[in-house]
Coordinates of C-alpha atoms and ligand atoms in Angstrom, one line a residue:
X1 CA 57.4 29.0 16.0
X2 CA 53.7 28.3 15.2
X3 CA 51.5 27.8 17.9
X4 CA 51.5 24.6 19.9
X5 CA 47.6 24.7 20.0
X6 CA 47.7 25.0 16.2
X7 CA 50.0 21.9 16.0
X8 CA 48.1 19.7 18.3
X9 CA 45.0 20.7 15.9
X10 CA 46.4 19.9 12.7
X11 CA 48.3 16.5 14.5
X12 CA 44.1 15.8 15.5
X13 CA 42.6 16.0 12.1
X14 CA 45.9 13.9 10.6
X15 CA 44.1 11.0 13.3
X16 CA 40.6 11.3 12.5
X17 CA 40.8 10.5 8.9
X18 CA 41.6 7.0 9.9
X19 CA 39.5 4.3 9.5
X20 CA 39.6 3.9 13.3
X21 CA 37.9 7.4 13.2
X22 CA 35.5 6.3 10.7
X23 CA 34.6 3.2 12.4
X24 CA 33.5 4.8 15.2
X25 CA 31.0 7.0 13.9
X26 CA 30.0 3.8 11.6
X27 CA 29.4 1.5 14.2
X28 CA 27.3 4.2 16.2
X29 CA 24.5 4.3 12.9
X30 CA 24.9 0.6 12.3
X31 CA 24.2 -0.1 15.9
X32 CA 21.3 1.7 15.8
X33 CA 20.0 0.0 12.4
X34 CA 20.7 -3.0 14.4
X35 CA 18.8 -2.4 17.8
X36 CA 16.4 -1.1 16.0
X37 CA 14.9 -3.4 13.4
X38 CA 13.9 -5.7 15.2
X39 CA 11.3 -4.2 17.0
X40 CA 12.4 -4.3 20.0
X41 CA 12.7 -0.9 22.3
X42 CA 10.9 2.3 22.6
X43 CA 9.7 4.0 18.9
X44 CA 10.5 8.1 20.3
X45 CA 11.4 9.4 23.5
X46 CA 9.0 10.1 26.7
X47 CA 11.1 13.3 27.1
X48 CA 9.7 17.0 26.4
X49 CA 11.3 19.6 24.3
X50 CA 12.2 21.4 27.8
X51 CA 14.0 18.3 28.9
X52 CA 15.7 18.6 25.2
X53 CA 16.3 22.0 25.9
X54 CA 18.5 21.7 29.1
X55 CA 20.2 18.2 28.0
X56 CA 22.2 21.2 25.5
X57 CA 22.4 24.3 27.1
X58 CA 25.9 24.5 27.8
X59 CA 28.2 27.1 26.4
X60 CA 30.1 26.7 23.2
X61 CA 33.0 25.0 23.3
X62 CA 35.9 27.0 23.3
X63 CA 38.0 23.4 23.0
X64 CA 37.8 20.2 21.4
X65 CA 37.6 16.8 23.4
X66 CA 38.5 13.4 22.2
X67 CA 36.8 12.0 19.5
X68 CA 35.7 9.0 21.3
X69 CA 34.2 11.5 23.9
X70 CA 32.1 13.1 21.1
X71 CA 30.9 9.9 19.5
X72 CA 29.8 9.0 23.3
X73 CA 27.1 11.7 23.1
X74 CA 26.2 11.6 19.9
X75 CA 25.3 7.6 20.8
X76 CA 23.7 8.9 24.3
X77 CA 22.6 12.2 23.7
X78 CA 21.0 12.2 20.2
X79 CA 20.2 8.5 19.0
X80 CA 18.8 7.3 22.3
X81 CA 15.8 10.2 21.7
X82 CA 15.8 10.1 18.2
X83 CA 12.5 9.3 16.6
X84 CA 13.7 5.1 15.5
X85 CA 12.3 5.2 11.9
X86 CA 14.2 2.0 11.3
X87 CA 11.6 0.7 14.1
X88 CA 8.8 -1.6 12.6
X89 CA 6.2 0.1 14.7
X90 CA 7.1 3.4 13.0
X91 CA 4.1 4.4 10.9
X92 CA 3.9 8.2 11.0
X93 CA 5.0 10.8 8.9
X94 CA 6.4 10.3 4.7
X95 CA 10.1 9.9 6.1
X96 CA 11.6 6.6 4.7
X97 CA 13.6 3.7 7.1
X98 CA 15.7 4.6 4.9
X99 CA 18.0 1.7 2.7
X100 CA 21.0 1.1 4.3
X101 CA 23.8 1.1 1.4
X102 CA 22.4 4.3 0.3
X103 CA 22.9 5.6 4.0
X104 CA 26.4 4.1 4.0
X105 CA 27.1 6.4 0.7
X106 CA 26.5 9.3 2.0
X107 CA 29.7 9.9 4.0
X108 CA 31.2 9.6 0.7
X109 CA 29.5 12.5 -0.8
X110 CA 30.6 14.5 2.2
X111 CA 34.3 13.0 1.8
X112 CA 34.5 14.1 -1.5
X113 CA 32.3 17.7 -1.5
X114 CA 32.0 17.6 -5.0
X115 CA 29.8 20.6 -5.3
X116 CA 27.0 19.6 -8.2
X117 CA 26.4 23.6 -9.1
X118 CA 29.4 22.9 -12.3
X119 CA 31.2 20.4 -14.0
X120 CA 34.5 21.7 -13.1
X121 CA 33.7 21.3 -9.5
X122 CA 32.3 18.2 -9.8
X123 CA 33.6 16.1 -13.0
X124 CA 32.3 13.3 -12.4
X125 CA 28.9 13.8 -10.1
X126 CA 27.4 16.4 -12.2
X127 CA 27.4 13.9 -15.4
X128 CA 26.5 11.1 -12.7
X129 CA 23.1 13.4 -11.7
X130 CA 22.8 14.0 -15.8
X131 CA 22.2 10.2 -16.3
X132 CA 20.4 10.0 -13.2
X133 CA 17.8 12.1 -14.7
X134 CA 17.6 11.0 -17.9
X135 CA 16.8 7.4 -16.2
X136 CA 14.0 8.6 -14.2
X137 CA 12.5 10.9 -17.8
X138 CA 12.5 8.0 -19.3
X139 CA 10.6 5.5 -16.8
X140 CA 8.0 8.6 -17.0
X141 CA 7.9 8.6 -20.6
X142 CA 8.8 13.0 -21.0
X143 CA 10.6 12.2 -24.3
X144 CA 14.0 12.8 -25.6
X145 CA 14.9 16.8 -25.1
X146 CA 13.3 16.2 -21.1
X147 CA 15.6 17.1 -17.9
X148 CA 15.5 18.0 -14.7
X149 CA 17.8 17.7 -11.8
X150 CA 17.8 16.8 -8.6
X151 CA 16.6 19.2 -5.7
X152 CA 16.2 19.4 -2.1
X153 CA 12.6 18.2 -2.4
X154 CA 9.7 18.3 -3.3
X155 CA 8.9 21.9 -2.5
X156 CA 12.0 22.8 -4.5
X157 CA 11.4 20.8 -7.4
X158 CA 7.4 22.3 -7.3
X159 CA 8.7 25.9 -6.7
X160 CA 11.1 25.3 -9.6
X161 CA 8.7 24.0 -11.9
X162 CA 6.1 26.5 -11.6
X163 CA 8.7 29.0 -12.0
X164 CA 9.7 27.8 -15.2
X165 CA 5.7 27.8 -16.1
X166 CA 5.7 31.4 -15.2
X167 CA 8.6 32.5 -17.5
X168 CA 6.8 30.5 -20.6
X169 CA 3.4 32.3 -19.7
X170 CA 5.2 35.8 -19.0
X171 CA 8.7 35.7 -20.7
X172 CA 9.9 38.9 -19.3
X173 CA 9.6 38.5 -15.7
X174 CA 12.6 38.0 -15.0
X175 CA 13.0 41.3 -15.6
X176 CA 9.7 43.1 -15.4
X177 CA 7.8 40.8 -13.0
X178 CA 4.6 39.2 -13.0
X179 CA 2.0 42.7 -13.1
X180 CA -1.1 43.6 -11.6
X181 CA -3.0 40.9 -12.7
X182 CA -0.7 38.0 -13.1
X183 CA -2.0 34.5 -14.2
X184 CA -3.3 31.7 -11.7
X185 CA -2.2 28.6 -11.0
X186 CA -5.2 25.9 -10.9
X187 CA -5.0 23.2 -8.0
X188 CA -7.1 20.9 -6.2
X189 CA -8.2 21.5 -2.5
X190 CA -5.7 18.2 -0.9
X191 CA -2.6 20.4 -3.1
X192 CA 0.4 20.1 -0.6
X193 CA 1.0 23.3 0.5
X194 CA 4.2 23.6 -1.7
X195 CA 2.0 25.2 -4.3
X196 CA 0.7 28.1 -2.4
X197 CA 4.2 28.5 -0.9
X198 CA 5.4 29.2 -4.8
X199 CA 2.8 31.2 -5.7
X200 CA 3.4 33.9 -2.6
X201 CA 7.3 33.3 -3.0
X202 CA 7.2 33.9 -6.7
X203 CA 4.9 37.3 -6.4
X204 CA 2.0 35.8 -7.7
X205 CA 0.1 36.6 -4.6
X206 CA -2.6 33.5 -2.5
X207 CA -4.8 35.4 -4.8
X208 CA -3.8 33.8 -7.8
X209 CA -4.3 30.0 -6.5
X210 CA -7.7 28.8 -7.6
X211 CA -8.1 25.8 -5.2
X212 CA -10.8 22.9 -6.9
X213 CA -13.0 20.7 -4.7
X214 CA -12.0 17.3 -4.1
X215 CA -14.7 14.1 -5.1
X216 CA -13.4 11.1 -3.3
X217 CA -10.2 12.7 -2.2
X218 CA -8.8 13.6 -5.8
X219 CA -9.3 16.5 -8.0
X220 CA -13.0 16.9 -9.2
X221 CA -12.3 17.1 -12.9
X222 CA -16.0 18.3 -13.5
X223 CA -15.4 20.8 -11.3
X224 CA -12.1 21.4 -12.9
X225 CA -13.1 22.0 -16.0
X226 CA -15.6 24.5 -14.8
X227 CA -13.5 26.7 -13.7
X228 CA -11.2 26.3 -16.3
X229 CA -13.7 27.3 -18.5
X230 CA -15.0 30.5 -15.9
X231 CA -11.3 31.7 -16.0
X232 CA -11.3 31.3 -19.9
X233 CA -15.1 33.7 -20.0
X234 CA -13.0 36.1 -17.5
X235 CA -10.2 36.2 -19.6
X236 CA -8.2 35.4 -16.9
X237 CA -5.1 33.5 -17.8
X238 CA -4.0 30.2 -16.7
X239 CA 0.0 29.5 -15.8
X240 CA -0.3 26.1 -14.4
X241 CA -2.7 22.9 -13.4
X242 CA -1.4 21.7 -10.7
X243 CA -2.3 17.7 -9.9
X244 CA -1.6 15.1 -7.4
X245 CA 0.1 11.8 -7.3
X246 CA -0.3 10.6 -4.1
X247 CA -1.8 13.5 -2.0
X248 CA -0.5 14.1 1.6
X249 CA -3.2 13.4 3.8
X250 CA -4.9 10.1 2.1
X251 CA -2.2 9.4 -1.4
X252 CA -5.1 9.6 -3.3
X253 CA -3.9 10.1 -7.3
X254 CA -5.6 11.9 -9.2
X255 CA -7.4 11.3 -12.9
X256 CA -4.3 12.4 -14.8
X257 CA -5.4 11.3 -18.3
X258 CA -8.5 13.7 -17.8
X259 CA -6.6 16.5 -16.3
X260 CA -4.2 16.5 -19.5
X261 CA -7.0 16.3 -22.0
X262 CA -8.4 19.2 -19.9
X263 CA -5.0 20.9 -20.4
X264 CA -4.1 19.8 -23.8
X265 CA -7.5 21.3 -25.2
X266 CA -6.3 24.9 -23.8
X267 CA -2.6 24.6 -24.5
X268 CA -2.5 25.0 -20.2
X269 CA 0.8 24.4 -18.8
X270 CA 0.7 20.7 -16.6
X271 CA 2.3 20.0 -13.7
X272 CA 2.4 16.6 -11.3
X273 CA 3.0 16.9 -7.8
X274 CA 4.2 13.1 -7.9
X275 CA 6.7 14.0 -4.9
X276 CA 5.5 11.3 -2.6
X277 CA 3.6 8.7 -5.6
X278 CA 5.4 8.8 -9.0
X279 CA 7.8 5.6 -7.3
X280 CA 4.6 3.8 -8.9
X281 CA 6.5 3.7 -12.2
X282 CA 8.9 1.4 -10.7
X283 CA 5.7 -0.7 -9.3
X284 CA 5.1 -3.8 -11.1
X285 CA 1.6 -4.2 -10.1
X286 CA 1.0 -0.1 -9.8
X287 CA 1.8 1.3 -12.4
X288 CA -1.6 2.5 -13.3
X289 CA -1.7 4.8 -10.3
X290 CA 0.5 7.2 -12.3
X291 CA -1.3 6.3 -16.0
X292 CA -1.0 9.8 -17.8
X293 CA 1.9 10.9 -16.3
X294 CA 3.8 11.2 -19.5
X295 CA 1.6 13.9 -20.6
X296 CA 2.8 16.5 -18.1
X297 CA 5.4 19.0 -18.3
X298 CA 6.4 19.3 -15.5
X299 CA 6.6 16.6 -12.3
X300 CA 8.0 16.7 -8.6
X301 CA 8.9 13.3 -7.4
X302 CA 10.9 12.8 -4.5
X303 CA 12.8 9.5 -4.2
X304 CA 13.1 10.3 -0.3
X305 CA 9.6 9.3 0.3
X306 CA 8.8 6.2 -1.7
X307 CA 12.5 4.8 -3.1
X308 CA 13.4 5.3 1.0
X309 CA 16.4 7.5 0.6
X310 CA 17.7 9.2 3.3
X311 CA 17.1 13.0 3.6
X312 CA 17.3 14.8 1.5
X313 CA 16.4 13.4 -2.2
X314 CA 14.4 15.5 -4.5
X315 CA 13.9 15.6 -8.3
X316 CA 12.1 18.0 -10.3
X317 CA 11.6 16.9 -14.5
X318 CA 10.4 18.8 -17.6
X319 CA 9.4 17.9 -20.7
X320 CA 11.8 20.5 -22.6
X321 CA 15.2 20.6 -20.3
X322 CA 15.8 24.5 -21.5
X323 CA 12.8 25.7 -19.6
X324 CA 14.9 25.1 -16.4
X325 CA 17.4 27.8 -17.7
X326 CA 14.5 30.1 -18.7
X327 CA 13.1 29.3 -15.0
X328 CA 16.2 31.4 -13.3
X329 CA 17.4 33.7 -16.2
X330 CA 20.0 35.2 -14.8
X331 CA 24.0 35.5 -16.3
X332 CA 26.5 34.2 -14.2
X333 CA 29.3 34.0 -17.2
X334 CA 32.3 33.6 -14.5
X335 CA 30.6 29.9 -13.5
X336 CA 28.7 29.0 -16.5
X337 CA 30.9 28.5 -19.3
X338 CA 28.3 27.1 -21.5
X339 CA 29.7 27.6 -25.6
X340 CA 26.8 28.4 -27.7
X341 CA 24.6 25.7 -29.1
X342 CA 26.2 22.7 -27.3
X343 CA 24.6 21.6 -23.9
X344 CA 26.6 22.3 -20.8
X345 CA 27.1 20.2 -17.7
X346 CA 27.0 22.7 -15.4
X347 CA 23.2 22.3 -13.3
X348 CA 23.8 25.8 -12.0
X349 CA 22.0 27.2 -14.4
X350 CA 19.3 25.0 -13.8
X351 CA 18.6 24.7 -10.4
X352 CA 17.7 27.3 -7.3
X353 CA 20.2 26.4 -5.2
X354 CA 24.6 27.4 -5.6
X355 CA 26.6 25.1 -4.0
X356 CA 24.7 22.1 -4.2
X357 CA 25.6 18.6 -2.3
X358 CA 25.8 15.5 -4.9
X359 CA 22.6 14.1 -3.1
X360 CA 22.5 11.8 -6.5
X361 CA 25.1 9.7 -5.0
X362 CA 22.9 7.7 -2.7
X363 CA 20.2 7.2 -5.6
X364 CA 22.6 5.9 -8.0
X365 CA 23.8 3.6 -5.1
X366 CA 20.4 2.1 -4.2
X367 CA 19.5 1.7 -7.7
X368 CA 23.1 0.0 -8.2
X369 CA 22.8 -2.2 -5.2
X370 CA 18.8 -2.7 -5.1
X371 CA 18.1 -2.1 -8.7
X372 CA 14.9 -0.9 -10.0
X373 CA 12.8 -3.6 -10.0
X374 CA 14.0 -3.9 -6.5
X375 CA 12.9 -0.3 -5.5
X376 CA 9.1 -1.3 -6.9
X377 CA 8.5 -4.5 -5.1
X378 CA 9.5 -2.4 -2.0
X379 CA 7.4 0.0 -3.4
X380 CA 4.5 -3.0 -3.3
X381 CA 5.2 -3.6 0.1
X382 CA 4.6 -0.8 1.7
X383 CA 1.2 -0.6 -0.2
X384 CA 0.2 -4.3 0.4
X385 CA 1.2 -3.9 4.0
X386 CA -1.4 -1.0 4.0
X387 CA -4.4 -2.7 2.6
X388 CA -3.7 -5.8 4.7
X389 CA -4.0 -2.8 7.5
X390 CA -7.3 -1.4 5.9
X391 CA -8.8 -5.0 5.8
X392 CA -7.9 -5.8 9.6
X393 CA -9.7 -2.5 10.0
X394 CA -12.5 -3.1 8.5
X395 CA -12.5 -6.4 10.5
X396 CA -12.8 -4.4 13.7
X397 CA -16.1 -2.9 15.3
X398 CA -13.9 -0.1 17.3
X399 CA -12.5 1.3 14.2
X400 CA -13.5 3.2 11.0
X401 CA -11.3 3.3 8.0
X402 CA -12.2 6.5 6.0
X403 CA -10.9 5.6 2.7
X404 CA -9.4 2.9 0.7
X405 CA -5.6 3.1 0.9
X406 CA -4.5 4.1 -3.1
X407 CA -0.6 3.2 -1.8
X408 CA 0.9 3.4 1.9
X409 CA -1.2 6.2 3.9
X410 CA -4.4 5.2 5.2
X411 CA -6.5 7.4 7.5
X412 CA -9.0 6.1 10.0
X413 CA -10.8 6.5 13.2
X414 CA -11.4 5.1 16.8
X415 CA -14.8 4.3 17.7
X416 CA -14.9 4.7 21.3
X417 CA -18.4 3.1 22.9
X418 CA -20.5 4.4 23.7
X419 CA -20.5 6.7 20.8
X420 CA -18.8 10.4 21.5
X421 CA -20.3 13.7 19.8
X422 CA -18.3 14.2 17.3
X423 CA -16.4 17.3 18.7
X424 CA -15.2 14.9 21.4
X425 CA -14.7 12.4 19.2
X426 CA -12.3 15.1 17.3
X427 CA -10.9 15.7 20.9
X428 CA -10.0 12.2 21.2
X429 CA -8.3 11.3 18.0
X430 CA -5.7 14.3 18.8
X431 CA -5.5 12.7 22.7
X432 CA -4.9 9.1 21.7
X433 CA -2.2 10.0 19.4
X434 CA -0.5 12.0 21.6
X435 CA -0.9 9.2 24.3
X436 CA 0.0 6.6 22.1
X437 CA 2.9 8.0 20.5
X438 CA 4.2 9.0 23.8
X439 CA 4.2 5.4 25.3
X440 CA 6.9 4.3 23.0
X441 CA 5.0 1.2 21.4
X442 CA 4.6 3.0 18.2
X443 CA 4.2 6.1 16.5
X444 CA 1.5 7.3 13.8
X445 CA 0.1 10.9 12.6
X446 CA -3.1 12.7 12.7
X447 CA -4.8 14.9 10.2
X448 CA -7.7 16.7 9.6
X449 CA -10.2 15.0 6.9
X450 CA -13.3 16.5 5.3
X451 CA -13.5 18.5 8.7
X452 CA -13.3 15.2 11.3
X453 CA -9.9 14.6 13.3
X454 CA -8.4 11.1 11.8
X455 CA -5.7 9.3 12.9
X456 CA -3.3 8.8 10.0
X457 CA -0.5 6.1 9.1
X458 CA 2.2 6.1 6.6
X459 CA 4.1 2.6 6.2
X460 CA 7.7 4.0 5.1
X461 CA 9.6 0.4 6.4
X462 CA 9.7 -2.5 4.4
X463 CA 10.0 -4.9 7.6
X464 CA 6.9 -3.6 9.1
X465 CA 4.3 -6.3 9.1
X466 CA 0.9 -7.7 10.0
X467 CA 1.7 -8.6 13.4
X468 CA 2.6 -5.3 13.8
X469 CA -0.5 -3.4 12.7
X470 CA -2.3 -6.0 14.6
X471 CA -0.5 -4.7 17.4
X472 CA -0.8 -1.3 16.7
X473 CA -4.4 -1.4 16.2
X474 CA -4.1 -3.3 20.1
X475 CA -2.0 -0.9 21.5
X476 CA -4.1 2.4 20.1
X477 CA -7.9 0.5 21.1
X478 CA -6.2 -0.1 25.0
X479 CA -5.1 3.5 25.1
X480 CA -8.3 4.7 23.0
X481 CA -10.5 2.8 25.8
X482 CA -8.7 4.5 28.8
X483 CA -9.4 8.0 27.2
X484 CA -13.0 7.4 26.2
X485 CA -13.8 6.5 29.6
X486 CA -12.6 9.6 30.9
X487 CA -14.0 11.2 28.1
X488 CA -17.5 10.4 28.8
X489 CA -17.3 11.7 32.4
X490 CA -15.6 15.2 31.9
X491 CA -16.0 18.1 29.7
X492 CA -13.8 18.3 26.8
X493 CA -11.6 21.6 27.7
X494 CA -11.3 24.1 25.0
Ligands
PLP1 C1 6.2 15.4 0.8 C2 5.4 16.1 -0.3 C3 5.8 17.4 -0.7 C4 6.9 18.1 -0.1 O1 8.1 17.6 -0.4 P1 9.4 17.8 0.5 O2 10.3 16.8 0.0 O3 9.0 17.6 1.9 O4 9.8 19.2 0.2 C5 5.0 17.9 -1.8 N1 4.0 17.3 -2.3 C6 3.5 16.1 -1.8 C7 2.4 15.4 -2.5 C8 4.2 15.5 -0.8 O5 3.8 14.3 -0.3

């Protein structure tokens, strides 16, 4: 006799791969993207991480519960606090509203678990994420032996590329490791912090970054070709230049075509940190953002920040696909059954990561449904959106843009009146935002910039508009007016 308990189980799965089971978890998302888009409602949640905290503390449970039960507080318990990035007034972090048939895909990929490490695991996805690639080499012009795959993100497709340009400037550390006095990888000062995560993971040491100033938030070539040329008198040896395409804090590019020639006159190993701006390929009024990109050899782009896929969406590409197997040299002949001299399908070899989730699904489904030239134009307007937001700035007195917006992310200040030293000033930024965000009317970011507290804004939504900049620039000057009046009276605390 098996076990009742065990029959009842097997009886509950047989019901929830019905459509009926499906639809229920569907109509939960698509009744958020619903709610949501249209503005209406709060952006986050007025409720703390403690309040969080005890909405889940319950033991484990030992038993299931309906389905419908489940769906209940996933709807109640999780949506209703989520932060709403489908909401218009969403304008914080690089996290796409992201396009709905490539959301709908994903439960697909899950359905089918088509692990992309081999081909035999995965017939069809692995040559699916081949072609994938091959597109996106193309549009940046690395030439006919490039590759690449796709990773988990941007820090993975950086820490895999720069581990590939260690294994071409030490070819037996794999074995031997990198030495006493390994080589350095060159990047500018507004470098995501994927780089210096690489360099420590990889052995290299914090040591070994050499970190050039910026000039206008982008890589000061003068200054980068000083200390090119200082390493060159110290015989120190160069692994990697690291440059920007759309930076983090401002998505300032940098001068690529100068950085290359810099490169290419010292045979210096070039790679583009276009995780969040190399989409401007598929701009039709951008494209010179990324001018020179097709001289690097290596390049991070993430099409879950500009092409607004869902989480998560990575891609790292090289010039010379092989350097991705020299990258993790390592035998693993019972998966790998690549026959010598023709090019094999598994991406194990290639990639960081084992099993591996067939995140190219979702890409090759937006690009099916929206097409390419579809992804720029959205590309164009979240950047157009952003200027119109930097000229209605600069149309205020009580705020301060601190830089022209290269593509979506614009930082700026408050001006509170009467004017505020500037450490309360700094005090303020952080207050408002925290204020602001809390009320539910929107949601933005803050950084640090050039040493001053900014307030920061990423537009990652297609349907956010003028009106509703307008209205976040109200909503932050109301709140920013309540603060600076208490401001002026009290002491900032420490
Ligand atoms: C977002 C970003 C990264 C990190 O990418 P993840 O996908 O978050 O891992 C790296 N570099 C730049 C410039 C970025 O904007």
């Amino acid at each position: 006799m098996p076990d009742p308990r065990l029959s009842a189980l097997l009886d509950e799965l047989e019901d929830d791969m019905s459509p009926e089971a499906a639809a229920t978890f569907a109509a939960i998302a698509a009744d958020y993207l619903r709610e949501t888009r249209t503005g209406e409602g709060p952006v986050s949640t007025p409720l703390s991480a403690a309040d969080i905290v005890a909405r889940f503390d319950e033991p484990m449970p030992r038993t299931g519960h309906p389905l419908g039960e489940v769906a209940e507080r996933v709807r109640k318990e999780i949506v209703a606090d989520s932060n709403r990035l489908y909401h218009p007034m969403y304008v914080g972090h690089q996290v796409s509203a992201p396009l709905p048939a490539a959301v709908w895909s994903e439960v697909v990929t899950s359905a089918l678990n088509n692990s992309v490490a081999v081909w035999e695991m995965s017939p069809t996805l692995t040559v699916l994420e081949t072609q994938v690639v091959r597109w996106f080499a193309d549009l940046a012009g690395l030439g006919p032996v490039a590759g690449g795959t796709i990773t988990s993100g941007g820090t993975e497709a950086t820490f895999t590329a720069l581990l590939a340009a260690r294994s071409a400037a030490i070819p037996d550390v794999w074995t031997n490791g990198v030495g006493a006095e390994p080589p350095v990888i060159v990047c500018g000062e507004h470098t995501h912090y994927a780089v210096a995560r690489a360099a420590g993971a990889m052995g290299l040491g914090l040591r070994s970054v050499i970190q050039v100033p910026s000039l206008d938030k982008r890589m000061d070539v003068s200054a980068l070709a000083r200390a090119l040329e200082e390493l060159e008198g110290s015989g120190r040896r160069v692994m990697a230049v690291v440059a920007t395409a759309g930076s983090t804090a401002t998505g300032s590019f940098d001068d690529l075509p100068t950085i290359a020639d810099l490169c290419d006159a010292r045979d210096i190993w070039l790679h583009v940190d276009g995780a969040h701006g190399a989409s401007a390929l598929l701009s039709p009024t951008r494209q010179g953002l990324v001018r020179g990109l097709d001289r690097a050899r290596s390049l991070a782009w993430d099409p879950h920040k500009m092409l607004l896929l869902p989480l998560a969406a990575g891609m790292v590409l090289v010039r010379d696909e092989r350097v991705l197997g020299t990258a993790f040299a390592q035998q693993a002949p019972y998966l790998f059954h690549a026959t010598s001299g023709e090019r094999s399908w598994d991406m194990g070899p290639r990639t960081f990561q084992c099993s591996r989730r067939a995140d190219v699904l979702k890409l090759w489904v937006a690009l099916q449904r929206y097409g390419a030239d579809g992804l720029g134009l959205l590309f164009d307007r979240l950047c157009d959106t952003t200027l119109a937001l930097y000229e209605a700035i600069n149309a205020r007195p009580d705020f301060e843009a601190m830089h022209a917006p290269d593509c979506n992310i614009l930082c700026f200040r408050y001006l509170p009146t009467p004017e505020l030293d500037s450490a309360r000033q700094d005090e303020l930024m952080k207050r408002l935002r925290e204020r602001y965000n809390r009320s539910g009317a929107g949601w933005i970011t803050t950084t640090v910039l050039e040493g001053r507290q900014v307030l920061r804004v990423t537009i990652m939504n297609p349907r956010t508009s003028n009106e509703h900049l307008q209205s976040l620039l109200d909503g932050l000057a109301a709140e920013g007016r309540v603060l600076a009046a208490s401001h002026s009276h009290q002491d900032i605390p420490a």
